[in-house]
PDB file of C-alpha atoms in Angstrom:
ATOM      1  CA  UNK E 244      99.138  83.499 111.994  1.00 78.00           C
ATOM      2  CA  UNK E 245     100.432  83.091 108.380  1.00 87.00           C
ATOM      3  CA  UNK E 246     104.027  84.499 107.270  1.00 91.00           C
ATOM      4  CA  UNK E 247     106.495  83.928 104.735  1.00 95.00           C
ATOM      5  CA  UNK E 248     109.443  84.027 104.344  1.00 96.00           C
ATOM      6  CA  UNK E 249     111.550  85.301 100.840  1.00 96.00           C
ATOM      7  CA  UNK E 250     115.768  84.115 100.737  1.00 92.00           C
ATOM      8  CA  UNK E 251     117.667  87.158  99.688  1.00 92.00           C
ATOM      9  CA  UNK E 252     117.777  90.287  99.485  1.00 94.00           C
ATOM     10  CA  UNK E 253     119.395  90.203  96.852  1.00 96.00           C
ATOM     11  CA  UNK E 254     120.210  88.195  94.166  1.00 97.00           C
ATOM     12  CA  UNK E 255     122.100  88.693  90.695  1.00 97.00           C
ATOM     13  CA  UNK E 256     122.638  86.963  87.190  1.00 97.00           C
ATOM     14  CA  UNK E 257     123.556  87.594  84.079  1.00 97.00           C
ATOM     15  CA  UNK E 258     120.871  88.484  81.600  1.00 97.00           C
ATOM     16  CA  UNK E 259     120.149  85.104  79.652  1.00 97.00           C
ATOM     17  CA  UNK E 260     120.939  82.913  82.947  1.00 98.00           C
ATOM     18  CA  UNK E 261     117.769  81.187  85.267  1.00 98.00           C
ATOM     19  CA  UNK E 262     116.375  83.178  87.435  1.00 98.00           C
ATOM     20  CA  UNK E 263     115.414  81.874  91.076  1.00 98.00           C
ATOM     21  CA  UNK E 264     113.810  84.014  93.730  1.00 98.00           C
ATOM     22  CA  UNK E 265     113.210  81.597  96.880  1.00 98.00           C
ATOM     23  CA  UNK E 266     110.329  81.477  98.696  1.00 97.00           C
ATOM     24  CA  UNK E 267     108.593  80.129 102.103  1.00 97.00           C
ATOM     25  CA  UNK E 268     105.686  80.511 104.306  1.00 95.00           C
ATOM     26  CA  UNK E 269     103.769  79.211 107.078  1.00 92.00           C
ATOM     27  CA  UNK E 270     100.738  78.869 108.108  1.00 86.00           C
ATOM     28  CA  UNK E 271      98.062  76.941 109.843  1.00 83.00           C
ATOM     29  CA  UNK E 272      95.437  76.280 106.865  1.00 84.00           C
ATOM     30  CA  UNK E 273      95.457  75.815 103.271  1.00 85.00           C
ATOM     31  CA  UNK E 274      97.609  79.059 101.228  1.00 89.00           C
ATOM     32  CA  UNK E 275      96.384  81.141  98.317  1.00 92.00           C
ATOM     33  CA  UNK E 276     100.239  81.890  96.985  1.00 94.00           C
ATOM     34  CA  UNK E 277     100.775  84.931  94.839  1.00 95.00           C
ATOM     35  CA  UNK E 278     104.186  86.869  93.689  1.00 97.00           C
ATOM     36  CA  UNK E 279     103.672  90.385  93.034  1.00 97.00           C
ATOM     37  CA  UNK E 280     106.920  92.219  91.595  1.00 97.00           C
ATOM     38  CA  UNK E 281     107.875  96.914  91.970  1.00 95.00           C
ATOM     39  CA  UNK E 282     109.459  98.315  89.612  1.00 93.00           C
ATOM     40  CA  UNK E 283     111.133 101.685  90.742  1.00 88.00           C
ATOM     41  CA  UNK E 284     108.492 104.134  92.506  1.00 84.00           C
ATOM     42  CA  UNK E 285     105.394 102.296  91.187  1.00 87.00           C
ATOM     43  CA  UNK E 286     102.979  99.793  92.617  1.00 89.00           C
ATOM     44  CA  UNK E 287     102.905  96.311  92.836  1.00 93.00           C
ATOM     45  CA  UNK E 288     101.613  93.946  89.880  1.00 93.00           C
ATOM     46  CA  UNK E 289     100.401  90.778  90.147  1.00 95.00           C
ATOM     47  CA  UNK E 290     102.516  88.145  88.636  1.00 96.00           C
ATOM     48  CA  UNK E 291     101.214  85.102  89.288  1.00 95.00           C
ATOM     49  CA  UNK E 292      99.125  83.209  92.119  1.00 93.00           C
ATOM     50  CA  UNK E 293      97.912  79.389  93.435  1.00 92.00           C
ATOM     51  CA  UNK E 294      94.983  78.369  94.621  1.00 84.00           C
ATOM     52  CA  UNK E 295      94.668  75.170  94.836  1.00 78.00           C
ATOM     53  CA  UNK E 296      94.605  73.789  91.415  1.00 76.00           C
ATOM     54  CA  UNK E 297      97.359  73.822  89.683  1.00 85.00           C
ATOM     55  CA  UNK E 298     100.479  73.019  91.940  1.00 90.00           C
ATOM     56  CA  UNK E 299     102.879  74.404  89.045  1.00 94.00           C
ATOM     57  CA  UNK E 300     101.656  78.375  87.748  1.00 95.00           C
ATOM     58  CA  UNK E 301     102.121  80.312  85.028  1.00 95.00           C
ATOM     59  CA  UNK E 302     102.415  84.007  84.479  1.00 94.00           C
ATOM     60  CA  UNK E 303     103.181  87.124  83.838  1.00 94.00           C
ATOM     61  CA  UNK E 304     106.879  86.898  81.761  1.00 93.00           C
ATOM     62  CA  UNK E 305     107.187  84.129  81.285  1.00 96.00           C
ATOM     63  CA  UNK E 306     107.491  83.700  84.911  1.00 97.00           C
ATOM     64  CA  UNK E 307     106.046  80.336  86.699  1.00 97.00           C
ATOM     65  CA  UNK E 308     106.476  79.392  90.281  1.00 97.00           C
ATOM     66  CA  UNK E 309     105.720  75.808  92.725  1.00 95.00           C
ATOM     67  CA  UNK E 310     103.871  75.046  95.346  1.00 94.00           C
ATOM     68  CA  UNK E 311     105.450  72.357  97.149  1.00 94.00           C
ATOM     69  CA  UNK E 312     103.333  71.227 100.477  1.00 92.00           C
ATOM     70  CA  UNK E 313     106.107  68.968 101.688  1.00 93.00           C
ATOM     71  CA  UNK E 314     108.568  71.543 101.610  1.00 94.00           C
ATOM     72  CA  UNK E 315     106.595  74.826 102.108  1.00 95.00           C
ATOM     73  CA  UNK E 316     107.940  77.163  99.494  1.00 96.00           C
ATOM     74  CA  UNK E 317     106.598  78.730  96.239  1.00 97.00           C
ATOM     75  CA  UNK E 318     109.849  78.724  94.216  1.00 97.00           C
ATOM     76  CA  UNK E 319     109.707  81.360  91.394  1.00 98.00           C
ATOM     77  CA  UNK E 320     111.626  80.783  88.038  1.00 98.00           C
ATOM     78  CA  UNK E 321     112.489  82.307  84.303  1.00 98.00           C
ATOM     79  CA  UNK E 322     114.569  80.328  82.678  1.00 97.00           C
ATOM     80  CA  UNK E 323     116.112  83.154  80.681  1.00 97.00           C
ATOM     81  CA  UNK E 324     116.899  86.673  82.646  1.00 97.00           C
ATOM     82  CA  UNK E 325     115.652  89.390  81.090  1.00 97.00           C
ATOM     83  CA  UNK E 326     117.288  93.366  81.501  1.00 96.00           C
ATOM     84  CA  UNK E 327     114.110  94.211  82.420  1.00 95.00           C
ATOM     85  CA  UNK E 328     112.811  91.762  84.971  1.00 96.00           C
ATOM     86  CA  UNK E 329     115.414  94.137  87.668  1.00 96.00           C
ATOM     87  CA  UNK E 330     112.702  94.717  90.346  1.00 97.00           C
ATOM     88  CA  UNK E 331     112.164  93.428  93.752  1.00 97.00           C
ATOM     89  CA  UNK E 332     110.542  90.332  94.123  1.00 98.00           C
ATOM     90  CA  UNK E 333     107.964  89.990  96.710  1.00 97.00           C
ATOM     91  CA  UNK E 334     105.896  87.209  98.099  1.00 97.00           C
ATOM     92  CA  UNK E 335     102.840  86.782  99.366  1.00 95.00           C
ATOM     93  CA  UNK E 336     100.786  84.318 101.503  1.00 93.00           C
ATOM     94  CA  UNK E 337      96.853  85.359 102.542  1.00 89.00           C
ATOM     95  CA  UNK E 338      94.233  82.546 103.273  1.00 84.00           C
ATOM     96  CA  UNK E 339      90.492  82.509 103.440  1.00 80.00           C
ATOM     97  CA  UNK E 340      90.314  82.124 107.250  1.00 77.00           C
ATOM     98  CA  UNK E 341      91.252  84.793 110.519  1.00 73.00           C
ATOM     99  CA  UNK E 342      92.927  88.148 108.193  1.00 71.00           C
ATOM    100  CA  UNK E 343      92.857  87.148 104.787  1.00 82.00           C
ATOM    101  CA  UNK E 344      94.807  89.931 103.885  1.00 89.00           C
ATOM    102  CA  UNK E 345      97.669  89.711 101.791  1.00 92.00           C
ATOM    103  CA  UNK E 346     100.791  88.772 104.867  1.00 92.00           C
ATOM    104  CA  UNK E 347     104.173  89.433 102.332  1.00 94.00           C
ATOM    105  CA  UNK E 348     107.492  88.604 102.634  1.00 95.00           C
ATOM    106  CA  UNK E 349     110.628  91.188 103.052  1.00 95.00           C
ATOM    107  CA  UNK E 350     111.242  91.289  99.002  1.00 96.00           C
ATOM    108  CA  UNK E 351     114.445  89.830  96.391  1.00 97.00           C
ATOM    109  CA  UNK E 352     115.164  92.986  94.258  1.00 97.00           C
ATOM    110  CA  UNK E 353     116.793  91.728  91.559  1.00 97.00           C
ATOM    111  CA  UNK E 354     119.537  92.890  89.557  1.00 97.00           C
ATOM    112  CA  UNK E 355     119.994  91.404  85.924  1.00 97.00           C
ATOM    113  CA  UNK E 356     124.115  91.938  84.771  1.00 96.00           C
ATOM    114  CA  UNK E 357     124.718  93.011  80.864  1.00 94.00           C
TER     115      UNK E 357
ATOM    116  CA  UNK L 246      90.266 103.139  83.674  1.00 60.00           C
ATOM    117  CA  UNK L 247      92.312 105.120  86.566  1.00 75.00           C
ATOM    118  CA  UNK L 248      91.850 101.473  89.465  1.00 93.00           C
ATOM    119  CA  UNK L 249      93.486 102.564  92.308  1.00 96.00           C
ATOM    120  CA  UNK L 250      94.375 106.400  93.040  1.00 96.00           C
ATOM    121  CA  UNK L 251      96.160 108.023  95.710  1.00 97.00           C
ATOM    122  CA  UNK L 252      96.641 111.741  96.677  1.00 96.00           C
ATOM    123  CA  UNK L 253      98.760 113.220  97.338  1.00 96.00           C
ATOM    124  CA  UNK L 254     102.060 111.436  95.774  1.00 96.00           C
ATOM    125  CA  UNK L 255     104.663 113.306  97.894  1.00 96.00           C
ATOM    126  CA  UNK L 256     104.092 114.686 101.351  1.00 97.00           C
ATOM    127  CA  UNK L 257     106.185 116.203 104.632  1.00 97.00           C
ATOM    128  CA  UNK L 258     105.583 116.586 107.776  1.00 97.00           C
ATOM    129  CA  UNK L 259     106.827 117.853 110.936  1.00 97.00           C
ATOM    130  CA  UNK L 260     106.292 116.053 114.062  1.00 98.00           C
ATOM    131  CA  UNK L 261     103.147 116.319 115.661  1.00 97.00           C
ATOM    132  CA  UNK L 262     101.808 117.334 113.012  1.00 97.00           C
ATOM    133  CA  UNK L 263      98.465 115.933 111.426  1.00 97.00           C
ATOM    134  CA  UNK L 264      97.625 114.725 108.156  1.00 96.00           C
ATOM    135  CA  UNK L 265      95.290 112.378 105.771  1.00 98.00           C
ATOM    136  CA  UNK L 266      96.325 110.414 103.148  1.00 98.00           C
ATOM    137  CA  UNK L 267      93.413 109.506 100.663  1.00 97.00           C
ATOM    138  CA  UNK L 268      92.382 106.314  99.097  1.00 97.00           C
ATOM    139  CA  UNK L 269      89.746 105.928  95.969  1.00 97.00           C
ATOM    140  CA  UNK L 270      89.439 103.201  93.354  1.00 97.00           C
ATOM    141  CA  UNK L 271      86.789 102.625  90.576  1.00 95.00           C
ATOM    142  CA  UNK L 272      86.876  98.689  90.531  1.00 94.00           C
ATOM    143  CA  UNK L 273      83.781  98.014  92.058  1.00 94.00           C
ATOM    144  CA  UNK L 274      85.458  96.104  94.757  1.00 95.00           C
ATOM    145  CA  UNK L 275      84.551  95.496  98.349  1.00 94.00           C
ATOM    146  CA  UNK L 276      87.590  95.208 100.344  1.00 94.00           C
ATOM    147  CA  UNK L 277      90.312  98.038 100.464  1.00 96.00           C
ATOM    148  CA  UNK L 278      93.202  98.224 102.297  1.00 96.00           C
ATOM    149  CA  UNK L 279      95.977 100.020 103.047  1.00 98.00           C
ATOM    150  CA  UNK L 280      99.957  98.597 104.076  1.00 97.00           C
ATOM    151  CA  UNK L 281     103.427 100.157 104.421  1.00 97.00           C
ATOM    152  CA  UNK L 282     106.336 100.141 102.644  1.00 96.00           C
ATOM    153  CA  UNK L 283     109.875  99.918 104.668  1.00 94.00           C
ATOM    154  CA  UNK L 284     113.167  98.866 103.486  1.00 88.00           C
ATOM    155  CA  UNK L 285     114.225  95.133 103.905  1.00 86.00           C
ATOM    156  CA  UNK L 286     110.697  94.704 105.514  1.00 89.00           C
ATOM    157  CA  UNK L 287     108.670  93.975 102.557  1.00 91.00           C
ATOM    158  CA  UNK L 288     104.725  95.168 102.843  1.00 94.00           C
ATOM    159  CA  UNK L 289     102.603  96.041 106.106  1.00 96.00           C
ATOM    160  CA  UNK L 290      99.306  95.817 106.322  1.00 95.00           C
ATOM    161  CA  UNK L 291      98.374  98.957 109.088  1.00 97.00           C
ATOM    162  CA  UNK L 292      94.873  98.991 108.764  1.00 97.00           C
ATOM    163  CA  UNK L 293      92.105  96.775 106.361  1.00 95.00           C
ATOM    164  CA  UNK L 294      88.636  97.429 104.843  1.00 95.00           C
ATOM    165  CA  UNK L 295      85.973  94.418 104.198  1.00 92.00           C
ATOM    166  CA  UNK L 296      83.497  95.552 103.140  1.00 91.00           C
ATOM    167  CA  UNK L 297      81.702  99.265 103.214  1.00 91.00           C
ATOM    168  CA  UNK L 298      81.710  99.810 106.693  1.00 90.00           C
ATOM    169  CA  UNK L 299      83.325  97.594 108.209  1.00 93.00           C
ATOM    170  CA  UNK L 300      87.187  97.652 109.487  1.00 95.00           C
ATOM    171  CA  UNK L 301      90.021  95.699 111.546  1.00 94.00           C
ATOM    172  CA  UNK L 302      93.944  96.003 112.246  1.00 95.00           C
ATOM    173  CA  UNK L 303      96.733  95.167 110.844  1.00 94.00           C
ATOM    174  CA  UNK L 304      99.714  94.489 111.574  1.00 93.00           C
ATOM    175  CA  UNK L 305     100.858  97.919 112.772  1.00 96.00           C
ATOM    176  CA  UNK L 306      98.028  99.714 113.620  1.00 97.00           C
ATOM    177  CA  UNK L 307      99.645 102.418 116.207  1.00 97.00           C
ATOM    178  CA  UNK L 308      99.402 105.931 115.086  1.00 96.00           C
ATOM    179  CA  UNK L 309      96.708 105.516 112.912  1.00 98.00           C
ATOM    180  CA  UNK L 310      93.039 105.546 112.656  1.00 97.00           C
ATOM    181  CA  UNK L 311      91.363 105.173 108.731  1.00 98.00           C
ATOM    182  CA  UNK L 312      87.470 105.691 107.401  1.00 97.00           C
ATOM    183  CA  UNK L 313      86.212 103.793 104.616  1.00 96.00           C
ATOM    184  CA  UNK L 314      84.630 106.738 103.408  1.00 89.00           C
ATOM    185  CA  UNK L 315      81.563 104.885 101.381  1.00 95.00           C
ATOM    186  CA  UNK L 316      82.590 101.905  98.364  1.00 95.00           C
ATOM    187  CA  UNK L 317      85.112 103.280  96.568  1.00 97.00           C
ATOM    188  CA  UNK L 318      87.237 106.128  98.551  1.00 97.00           C
ATOM    189  CA  UNK L 319      88.970 104.787 101.992  1.00 98.00           C
ATOM    190  CA  UNK L 320      90.938 107.104 103.680  1.00 98.00           C
ATOM    191  CA  UNK L 321      94.075 106.794 106.564  1.00 98.00           C
ATOM    192  CA  UNK L 322      94.899 109.370 109.434  1.00 98.00           C
ATOM    193  CA  UNK L 323      97.984 110.083 110.895  1.00 97.00           C
ATOM    194  CA  UNK L 324      96.833 112.649 113.754  1.00 94.00           C
ATOM    195  CA  UNK L 325     100.639 113.786 115.176  1.00 97.00           C
ATOM    196  CA  UNK L 326     103.125 112.788 113.643  1.00 97.00           C
ATOM    197  CA  UNK L 327     106.249 110.779 114.164  1.00 97.00           C
ATOM    198  CA  UNK L 328     109.720 110.855 112.649  1.00 97.00           C
ATOM    199  CA  UNK L 329     108.916 106.702 112.552  1.00 97.00           C
ATOM    200  CA  UNK L 330     106.178 107.390 110.935  1.00 98.00           C
ATOM    201  CA  UNK L 331     108.012 108.087 107.163  1.00 97.00           C
ATOM    202  CA  UNK L 332     107.348 105.339 104.822  1.00 97.00           C
ATOM    203  CA  UNK L 333     105.489 104.485 101.703  1.00 96.00           C
ATOM    204  CA  UNK L 334     102.082 104.082 102.415  1.00 98.00           C
ATOM    205  CA  UNK L 335      99.922 101.640 100.078  1.00 97.00           C
ATOM    206  CA  UNK L 336      96.366 101.474  98.739  1.00 97.00           C
ATOM    207  CA  UNK L 337      95.529  98.928  97.426  1.00 96.00           C
ATOM    208  CA  UNK L 338      92.409  96.607  96.792  1.00 95.00           C
ATOM    209  CA  UNK L 339      90.638  93.499  95.724  1.00 92.00           C
ATOM    210  CA  UNK L 340      87.563  92.365  94.558  1.00 89.00           C
ATOM    211  CA  UNK L 341      87.493  90.468  98.009  1.00 83.00           C
ATOM    212  CA  UNK L 342      89.404  89.505 100.543  1.00 82.00           C
ATOM    213  CA  UNK L 343      90.875  85.465 100.935  1.00 81.00           C
ATOM    214  CA  UNK L 344      91.961  84.708  97.657  1.00 76.00           C
ATOM    215  CA  UNK L 345      91.773  87.498  95.033  1.00 83.00           C
ATOM    216  CA  UNK L 346      94.449  89.194  93.830  1.00 88.00           C
ATOM    217  CA  UNK L 347      95.111  93.221  95.115  1.00 92.00           C
ATOM    218  CA  UNK L 348      95.322  95.997  93.180  1.00 94.00           C
ATOM    219  CA  UNK L 349      98.048  98.169  93.724  1.00 95.00           C
ATOM    220  CA  UNK L 350      97.493 102.154  93.749  1.00 95.00           C
ATOM    221  CA  UNK L 351     101.241 104.182  92.971  1.00 94.00           C
ATOM    222  CA  UNK L 352     102.033 104.778  96.793  1.00 95.00           C
ATOM    223  CA  UNK L 353     102.592 108.246  98.642  1.00 96.00           C
ATOM    224  CA  UNK L 354     106.375 109.055 100.430  1.00 96.00           C
ATOM    225  CA  UNK L 355     105.445 111.085 103.344  1.00 97.00           C
ATOM    226  CA  UNK L 356     108.991 111.697 104.995  1.00 97.00           C
ATOM    227  CA  UNK L 357     108.033 112.688 108.763  1.00 97.00           C
ATOM    228  CA  UNK L 358     111.517 115.788 110.012  1.00 97.00           C
TER     229      UNK L 358
END
């Protein structure tokens, strides 16, 4: 079985500050990890994904995440927050065995203060 | 290019009524999924179809049925709606299961009164 834990249901940062959204996973097989973003009243769109190549993954809109196997983590970061980053962010895990569908965390709502 | 299209966008049902949520994709993807999104719980998998002709249960299948009508279409049916099924429902597709990106529809907001 696989699962994802996102620490912090709400995170608030000032515009220009570092964004750090935390994700820890549990998987008995090599995982594939994803970050999705959801803007109000919209579906989810992919920010970035880890698929066992480089451990530091760069995504859209200046976001990046680092896969750390020893810590079972895949935290999302952005050096400088922009007002347009305000949204809900979901970490998800899957693998090439078992159900092979995305399992999502509970989400983190990011607020950006001017 | 429409991508993943869900209908309807909004629906209000009375307890015990039935309805079908429709999902169609023009991405030529093999795999399709139904998720429900509830506050504080993220997205939970209801059913999925790894390929045309197959369907499998996800985490929360009780009270739902699905039909993979063809490669493009995957419907979700509520036979007897309950207030606990009030949620936002998302259809998603991917080229295959496992290590591939999923693309999401805009969602159906369902309220059961």
